[in-house]
Coordinates of C-alpha atoms in Angstrom, one line a residue:
X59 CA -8.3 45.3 10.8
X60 CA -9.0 46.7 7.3
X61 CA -8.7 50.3 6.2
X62 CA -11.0 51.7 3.9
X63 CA -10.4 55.2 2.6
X64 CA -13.1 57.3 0.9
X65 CA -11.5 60.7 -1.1
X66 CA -13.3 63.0 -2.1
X67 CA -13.8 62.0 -5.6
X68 CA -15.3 58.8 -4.1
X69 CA -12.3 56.6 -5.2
X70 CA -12.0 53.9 -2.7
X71 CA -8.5 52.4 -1.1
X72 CA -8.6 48.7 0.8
X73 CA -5.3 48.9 3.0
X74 CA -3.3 51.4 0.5
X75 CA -4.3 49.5 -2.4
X76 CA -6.5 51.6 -4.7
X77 CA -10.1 49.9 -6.4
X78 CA -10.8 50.7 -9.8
X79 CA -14.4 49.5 -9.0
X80 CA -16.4 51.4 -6.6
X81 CA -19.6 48.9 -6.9
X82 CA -20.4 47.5 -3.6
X83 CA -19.9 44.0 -4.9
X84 CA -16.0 45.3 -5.6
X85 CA -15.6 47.0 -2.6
X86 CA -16.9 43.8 -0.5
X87 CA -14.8 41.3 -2.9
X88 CA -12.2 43.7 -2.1
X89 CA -13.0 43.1 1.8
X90 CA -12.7 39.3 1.2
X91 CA -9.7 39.4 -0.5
X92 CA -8.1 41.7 2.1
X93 CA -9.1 39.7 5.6
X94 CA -6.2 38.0 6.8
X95 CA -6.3 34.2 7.1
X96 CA -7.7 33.1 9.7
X97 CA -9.7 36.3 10.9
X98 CA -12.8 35.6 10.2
X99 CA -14.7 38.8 11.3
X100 CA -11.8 42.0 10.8
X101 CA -12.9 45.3 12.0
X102 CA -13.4 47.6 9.1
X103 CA -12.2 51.4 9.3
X104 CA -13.6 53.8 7.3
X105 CA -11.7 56.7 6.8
X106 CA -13.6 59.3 4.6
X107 CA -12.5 62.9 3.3
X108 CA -14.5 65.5 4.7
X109 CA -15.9 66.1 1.4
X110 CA -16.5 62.6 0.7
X111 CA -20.2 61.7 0.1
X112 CA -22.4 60.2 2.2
X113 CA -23.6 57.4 -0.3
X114 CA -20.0 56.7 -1.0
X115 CA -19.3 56.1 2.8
X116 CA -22.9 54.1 2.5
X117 CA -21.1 51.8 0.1
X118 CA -18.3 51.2 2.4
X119 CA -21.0 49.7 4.7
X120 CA -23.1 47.9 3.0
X121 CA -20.3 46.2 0.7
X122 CA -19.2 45.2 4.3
X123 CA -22.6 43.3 5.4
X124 CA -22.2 42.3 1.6
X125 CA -19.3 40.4 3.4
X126 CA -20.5 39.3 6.6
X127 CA -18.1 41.9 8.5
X128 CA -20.6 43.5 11.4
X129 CA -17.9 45.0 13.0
X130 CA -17.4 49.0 11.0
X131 CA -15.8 51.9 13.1
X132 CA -14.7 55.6 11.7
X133 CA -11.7 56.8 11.5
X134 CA -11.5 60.1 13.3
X135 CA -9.5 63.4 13.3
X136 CA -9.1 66.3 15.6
X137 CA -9.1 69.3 13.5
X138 CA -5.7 71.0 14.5
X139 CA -6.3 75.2 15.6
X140 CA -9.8 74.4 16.7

């Protein structure tokens, strides 16, 4: 599994690690480099602020395909009080 976060500002963190390029070719490098020996097709979780943007969560996906990695889920949260 690979976690992909998506801030606000559209800065992009692969497993904690923050990218200074937010290209898709970075971001699926990035994927590459991240995918454990071995597990040739890792789920990727994308976990985007609310106030992320949609082409920034876009990215996420097609730097993945970029990759080979079919397999994309979404991080989800309950907002609390609701």
């Amino acid at each position: 599994m690979i976690e992909v976060a998506v801030d606000a500002t559209g800065k992009y963190l692969i497993d904690g690690k923050p990218l200074a390029d937010g290209s898709v070719s970075a971001i699926s490098a990035a994927l590459q480099a991240a995918a454990k020996a071995g597990n040739e097709e890792p789920t990727i979780v994308i976990n985007a602020d609310a106030n992320a943007t949609h082409q920034s969560v876009v990215n996420v996906m097609e730097a993945s395909r970029v990759a080979g990695y079919t397999r994309i889920t979404f991080a989800t949260q309950v907002q609390s009080g609701s």
